[in-house]
XYZ file of N, CA and C in Angstrom:
462
model
N -7.726 47.251 -9.714
C -7.166 48.426 -10.358
C -7.855 48.627 -11.708
N -8.414 49.793 -11.998
C -9.021 50.042 -13.290
C -8.137 49.829 -14.440
N -8.691 49.400 -15.592
C -7.886 49.120 -16.778
C -7.825 50.310 -17.703
N -8.026 51.509 -17.211
C -7.970 52.704 -18.000
C -7.215 53.750 -17.172
N -6.772 54.806 -17.759
C -6.088 55.835 -17.022
C -6.452 57.166 -17.572
N -6.413 58.176 -16.693
C -6.653 59.555 -17.057
C -5.443 60.382 -16.642
N -4.981 61.208 -17.511
C -3.849 62.061 -17.162
C -4.370 63.416 -16.697
N -4.324 63.720 -15.406
C -4.931 64.929 -14.875
C -4.459 66.219 -15.583
N -3.158 66.284 -15.932
C -2.665 67.479 -16.566
C -3.379 67.720 -17.888
N -3.618 66.683 -18.656
C -4.282 66.831 -19.945
C -5.724 67.261 -19.735
N -6.408 66.684 -18.768
C -7.807 67.083 -18.474
C -7.895 68.496 -18.008
N -6.920 68.973 -17.261
C -6.921 70.346 -16.779
C -6.944 71.353 -17.917
N -6.424 70.997 -19.033
C -6.379 71.898 -20.181
C -7.589 71.764 -21.116
N -8.568 70.948 -20.766
C -9.748 70.751 -21.572
C -10.915 71.533 -21.078
N -11.894 71.781 -21.944
C -13.091 72.519 -21.497
C -13.813 71.773 -20.348
N -14.516 72.526 -19.561
C -15.228 71.888 -18.414
C -16.146 70.790 -18.830
N -16.874 70.941 -19.964
C -17.779 69.947 -20.367
C -17.096 68.609 -20.710
N -15.919 68.670 -21.294
C -15.144 67.423 -21.573
C -14.630 66.831 -20.312
N -14.218 67.625 -19.309
C -13.775 67.070 -18.029
C -14.954 66.375 -17.322
N -16.119 66.977 -17.350
C -17.296 66.341 -16.713
C -17.664 65.071 -17.406
N -17.616 65.052 -18.727
C -17.940 63.849 -19.527
C -16.943 62.775 -19.196
N -15.661 63.094 -19.192
C -14.629 62.108 -18.887
C -14.807 61.494 -17.488
N -15.092 62.333 -16.514
C -15.349 61.847 -15.182
C -16.546 60.930 -15.100
N -17.610 61.254 -15.858
C -18.806 60.448 -15.914
C -18.461 59.063 -16.534
N -17.666 59.051 -17.580
C -17.249 57.782 -18.195
C -16.458 56.960 -17.179
N -15.617 57.606 -16.448
C -14.780 56.893 -15.416
C -15.733 56.311 -14.363
N -16.763 57.057 -13.924
C -17.724 56.507 -12.909
C -18.431 55.279 -13.457
N -18.887 55.376 -14.690
C -19.551 54.273 -15.310
C -18.679 53.033 -15.365
N -17.436 53.243 -15.831
C -16.496 52.123 -15.934
C -16.213 51.551 -14.549
N -15.999 52.374 -13.572
C -15.753 51.886 -12.208
C -16.908 51.043 -11.733
N -18.146 51.512 -12.004
C -19.333 50.747 -11.584
C -19.423 49.413 -12.305
N -19.141 49.392 -13.579
C -19.166 48.113 -14.313
C -18.086 47.133 -13.836
N -16.947 47.668 -13.485
C -15.849 46.852 -12.948
C -16.326 46.233 -11.657
N -16.908 47.037 -10.751
C -17.318 46.531 -9.459
C -18.367 45.500 -9.540
N -19.252 45.539 -10.528
C -20.325 44.577 -10.640
C -19.929 43.334 -11.430
N -18.694 43.358 -12.003
C -18.241 42.220 -12.742
C -18.740 42.207 -14.183
N -19.324 43.257 -14.672
C -19.860 43.242 -16.036
C -18.731 43.515 -17.060
N -17.658 44.125 -16.634
C -16.467 44.218 -17.454
C -15.242 44.012 -16.589
N -14.225 43.452 -17.182
C -13.009 43.176 -16.413
C -11.859 43.886 -17.117
N -11.130 44.751 -16.368
C -9.990 45.431 -17.011
C -8.860 44.426 -17.258
N -8.214 44.563 -18.407
C -7.117 43.692 -18.714
C -5.835 44.499 -19.065
N -5.958 45.783 -19.129
C -4.833 46.649 -19.419
C -5.345 48.061 -19.704
N -4.416 49.021 -19.850
C -4.863 50.378 -20.078
C -5.800 50.518 -21.278
N -7.026 50.910 -21.019
C -7.988 51.103 -22.096
C -8.536 49.807 -22.677
N -8.247 48.676 -22.084
C -8.733 47.393 -22.651
C -9.620 46.710 -21.612
N -10.711 46.152 -22.091
C -11.635 45.442 -21.206
C -12.096 44.161 -21.893
N -12.442 43.191 -21.093
C -13.091 42.027 -21.619
C -14.489 42.004 -20.991
N -15.427 41.574 -21.766
C -16.817 41.493 -21.277
C -17.194 40.067 -21.146
N -17.202 39.508 -19.930
C -17.539 38.093 -19.804
C -19.036 37.882 -20.147
N -19.283 36.830 -20.897
C -20.657 36.519 -21.238
C -21.018 35.164 -20.632
N -22.023 35.184 -19.804
C -22.610 33.936 -19.315
C -23.858 33.649 -20.093
N -24.416 32.504 -19.900
C -25.664 32.219 -20.578
C -26.431 31.177 -19.847
N -27.732 31.208 -20.043
C -28.645 30.128 -19.618
C -29.292 29.582 -20.867
N -29.499 28.309 -20.924
C -30.059 27.708 -22.159
C -30.895 26.496 -21.797
N -31.828 26.183 -22.663
C -32.760 25.070 -22.452
C -33.238 24.520 -23.819
N -33.243 23.228 -23.966
C -33.826 22.630 -25.149
C -35.315 22.457 -24.909
N -36.084 22.459 -25.974
C -37.551 22.297 -25.864
C -38.094 21.593 -27.072
N -39.271 21.020 -26.911
C -40.030 20.377 -27.994
C -41.460 20.808 -27.893
N -42.173 20.625 -28.964
C -43.569 21.090 -29.048
C -44.462 20.457 -27.929
N -44.102 19.255 -27.445
C -44.928 18.604 -26.478
C -44.377 18.671 -25.034
N -43.437 19.584 -24.807
C -42.907 19.729 -23.457
C -43.816 20.680 -22.657
N -43.596 20.701 -21.367
C -44.414 21.571 -20.500
C -44.404 23.001 -21.025
N -45.502 23.704 -20.742
C -45.619 25.021 -21.263
C -44.712 26.087 -20.600
N -44.480 25.970 -19.316
C -43.561 26.879 -18.611
C -42.448 26.068 -18.002
N -41.203 26.397 -18.416
C -40.057 25.672 -17.895
C -38.937 26.652 -17.543
N -38.234 26.336 -16.488
C -37.093 27.181 -16.024
C -35.928 26.933 -16.954
N -35.377 28.055 -17.474
C -34.220 27.989 -18.380
C -32.932 28.013 -17.524
N -32.903 28.862 -16.515
C -31.757 28.999 -15.659
C -31.856 30.269 -14.835
N -30.721 30.641 -14.196
C -30.724 31.790 -13.278
C -29.619 32.708 -13.687
N -29.958 34.050 -13.790
C -28.964 35.068 -14.047
C -28.592 35.704 -12.725
N -27.297 35.816 -12.413
C -26.895 36.404 -11.158
C -27.183 37.880 -11.070
N -27.414 38.372 -9.855
C -27.612 39.798 -9.631
C -26.441 40.629 -10.126
N -26.711 41.805 -10.616
C -25.694 42.721 -11.060
C -25.193 42.521 -12.482
N -25.758 41.614 -13.162
C -25.392 41.381 -14.572
C -26.354 42.116 -15.505
N -26.034 42.082 -16.757
C -26.910 42.724 -17.776
C -27.217 41.643 -18.801
N -28.513 41.336 -18.957
C -28.921 40.435 -20.001
C -28.768 41.161 -21.331
N -28.019 40.574 -22.256
C -27.713 41.310 -23.473
C -28.259 40.696 -24.745
N -28.670 39.415 -24.746
C -29.181 38.867 -25.987
C -30.026 37.632 -25.690
N -31.163 37.527 -26.405
C -32.034 36.318 -26.338
C -32.026 35.680 -27.715
N -31.952 34.365 -27.735
C -31.926 33.669 -28.996
C -32.825 32.408 -28.944
N -33.467 32.138 -30.048
C -34.212 30.867 -30.255
C -33.589 30.234 -31.494
N -33.100 29.048 -31.316
C -32.526 28.279 -32.493
C -33.435 27.060 -32.609
N -34.135 27.026 -33.762
C -35.060 25.891 -33.980
C -34.327 24.777 -34.716
N -34.375 23.615 -34.170
C -33.780 22.433 -34.828
C -34.815 21.772 -35.749
N -36.065 22.025 -35.447
C -37.185 21.565 -36.305
C -38.291 22.603 -36.186
N -38.743 23.047 -37.355
C -39.779 24.078 -37.403
C -41.128 23.507 -36.852
N -41.908 24.356 -36.250
C -43.278 24.043 -35.846
C -44.119 24.110 -37.096
N -45.278 23.427 -37.100
C -46.123 23.444 -38.317
C -47.248 24.432 -38.285
N -47.605 24.854 -37.055
C -48.762 25.775 -36.921
C -48.263 27.174 -36.640
N -48.673 28.183 -37.476
C -48.236 29.544 -37.281
C -48.710 30.153 -35.983
N -49.680 29.543 -35.324
C -50.126 30.161 -34.048
C -49.331 29.692 -32.846
N -48.394 28.738 -33.032
C -47.524 28.365 -31.930
C -46.530 29.500 -31.636
N -46.368 29.814 -30.356
C -45.507 30.914 -29.972
C -44.690 30.556 -28.701
N -43.678 31.400 -28.460
C -42.966 31.231 -27.204
C -42.564 32.597 -26.740
N -42.337 32.697 -25.445
C -41.772 33.933 -24.836
C -40.679 33.477 -23.873
N -39.736 34.414 -23.640
C -38.703 34.170 -22.640
C -38.775 35.340 -21.653
N -38.800 34.981 -20.361
C -38.903 36.023 -19.363
C -38.837 35.455 -17.982
N -39.587 36.052 -17.090
C -39.685 35.606 -15.726
C -41.127 35.156 -15.463
N -41.368 34.570 -14.281
C -42.753 34.216 -13.928
C -43.638 35.474 -13.882
N -43.078 36.543 -13.341
C -43.849 37.808 -13.213
C -44.029 38.512 -14.586
N -43.019 38.441 -15.382
C -43.069 39.136 -16.721
C -42.587 38.088 -17.764
N -43.482 37.258 -18.237
C -43.096 36.148 -19.137
C -42.409 36.518 -20.439
N -42.547 37.799 -20.884
C -41.925 38.221 -22.109
C -40.849 39.257 -21.881
N -40.238 39.249 -20.724
C -39.226 40.245 -20.353
C -38.040 40.243 -21.325
N -37.599 39.062 -21.824
C -36.409 38.958 -22.666
C -36.732 38.684 -24.128
N -37.933 38.213 -24.406
C -38.324 38.010 -25.816
C -39.891 37.878 -25.888
N -40.449 38.735 -26.734
C -41.882 38.704 -26.980
C -42.267 37.551 -27.953
N -43.520 37.196 -27.881
C -44.002 36.142 -28.769
C -43.819 36.567 -30.275
N -43.937 37.827 -30.553
C -43.842 38.353 -31.926
C -42.369 38.473 -32.348
N -41.413 38.159 -31.537
C -39.970 38.267 -31.933
C -39.485 36.998 -32.624
N -40.336 35.965 -32.708
C -39.958 34.783 -33.451
C -41.188 34.242 -34.170
N -40.929 33.467 -35.158
C -42.006 32.814 -35.933
C -41.601 31.322 -36.004
N -42.095 30.513 -35.091
C -41.661 29.165 -34.907
C -41.921 28.295 -36.136
N -42.963 28.637 -36.883
C -43.304 27.834 -38.046
C -42.334 28.039 -39.230
N -41.556 29.109 -39.156
C -40.586 29.405 -40.232
C -39.295 28.661 -40.032
N -39.024 28.211 -38.793
C -37.753 27.539 -38.515
C -36.620 28.520 -38.480
N -35.413 28.045 -38.335
C -34.238 28.952 -38.322
C -33.900 29.448 -36.949
N -33.351 30.646 -36.906
C -32.831 31.260 -35.705
C -33.368 32.656 -35.536
N -33.742 33.032 -34.351
C -34.264 34.342 -34.048
C -33.445 34.931 -32.918
N -32.965 36.153 -33.079
C -32.055 36.751 -32.079
C -32.509 38.151 -31.796
N -32.426 38.523 -30.523
C -32.905 39.827 -30.070
C -31.822 40.447 -29.156
N -31.302 41.585 -29.520
C -30.391 42.304 -28.649
C -31.189 43.023 -27.567
N -30.816 42.835 -26.341
C -31.519 43.450 -25.201
C -30.503 44.104 -24.276
N -30.884 44.994 -23.468
C -30.092 45.607 -22.443
C -30.950 45.648 -21.181
N -30.892 44.589 -20.378
C -31.777 44.482 -19.239
C -30.916 44.308 -17.994
N -30.897 45.364 -17.161
C -30.159 45.330 -15.869
C -30.819 44.304 -14.914
N -30.027 43.355 -14.476
C -30.516 42.340 -13.592
C -30.187 42.814 -12.144
N -31.142 43.403 -11.466
C -30.901 43.982 -10.155
C -30.758 42.934 -9.048
N -31.502 41.849 -9.177
C -31.429 40.794 -8.206
C -31.397 39.484 -8.954
N -30.927 38.441 -8.305
C -30.861 37.148 -8.960
C -32.232 36.822 -9.578
N -32.204 36.499 -10.897
C -33.381 36.365 -11.665
C -33.520 34.991 -12.342
N -34.583 34.299 -12.094
C -34.842 33.029 -12.783
C -35.466 33.342 -14.122
N -34.957 32.665 -15.184
C -35.446 32.904 -16.529
C -36.333 31.678 -16.888
N -37.482 31.988 -17.518
C -38.431 30.945 -17.941
C -38.763 31.017 -19.402
N -38.966 29.865 -19.985
C -39.516 29.737 -21.313
C -41.031 29.408 -21.188
N -41.819 30.187 -21.876
C -43.267 29.858 -21.941
C -43.561 29.485 -23.362
N -43.930 28.233 -23.546
C -44.215 27.694 -24.866
C -45.723 27.518 -25.045
N -46.248 28.075 -26.058
C -47.703 27.953 -26.335
C -47.813 27.265 -27.695
N -47.706 25.940 -27.643
C -47.851 25.142 -28.877
C -49.311 25.034 -29.216
N -49.640 25.172 -30.484
C -51.034 25.061 -30.970
C -51.537 23.662 -30.638
N -52.864 23.583 -30.475
C -53.479 22.311 -30.086
C -53.100 21.159 -30.985
N -53.084 21.387 -32.312
C -52.808 20.301 -33.286
C -51.321 20.164 -33.604
N -50.478 20.861 -32.919
C -49.032 20.825 -33.257
C -48.461 19.437 -33.160
N -47.661 19.041 -34.172
C -47.089 17.697 -34.179
C -45.561 17.681 -34.292
N -44.987 18.834 -34.583
C -43.530 18.890 -34.651
C -43.016 20.243 -34.115
N -41.755 20.340 -33.840
C -41.134 21.550 -33.402
C -40.188 21.306 -32.268
N -38.967 21.789 -32.363
C -38.022 21.668 -31.253
C -36.916 22.730 -31.480
N -36.225 23.016 -30.389
C -35.137 23.953 -30.479
C -34.463 24.190 -29.173
N -33.738 25.293 -29.124
C -32.991 25.733 -27.921
C -33.259 27.226 -27.740
N -33.479 27.645 -26.480
C -33.538 29.052 -26.125
C -32.289 29.362 -25.324
N -31.742 30.533 -25.590
C -30.525 31.024 -24.898
C -30.698 32.461 -24.502
N -30.335 32.805 -23.287
C -30.285 34.196 -22.859
C -28.820 34.393 -22.389
N -28.160 35.372 -23.026
C -26.764 35.690 -22.678
C -26.758 36.892 -21.753
N -25.788 36.882 -20.833
C -25.620 37.988 -19.867
C -24.182 38.260 -19.643
């Protein structure tokens, strides 16, 4: 049962454009409820469950590693890189994505590994089918330090 309600009598007294807009919002909410991207908890209230896939990495780990799998019908909403130790070479980069599109969730230019710290990117990526997420790490040849965690929330 949807967690929102519409009072038909009130809508009947509104301009046609508002009625169409309200019906469109209802269709969107119904679709999100069916896919599990939002869960109704009461009239007008929703909770948005957030799942995540995460992986730790170091400068000397394999260049392409599977982070995890996002289920079909979800929306990837944020990518994060949290560095526990900064890389030393400014040419070291990473991307987060799929095997087909290695930077689908984060471009190499969205983080600066040599600066350390945390890098976060808000995304809105509809996951149409079950999707494996991969980290592609391109550590510079002379790199001697660097580690962290990548996270993709959905």
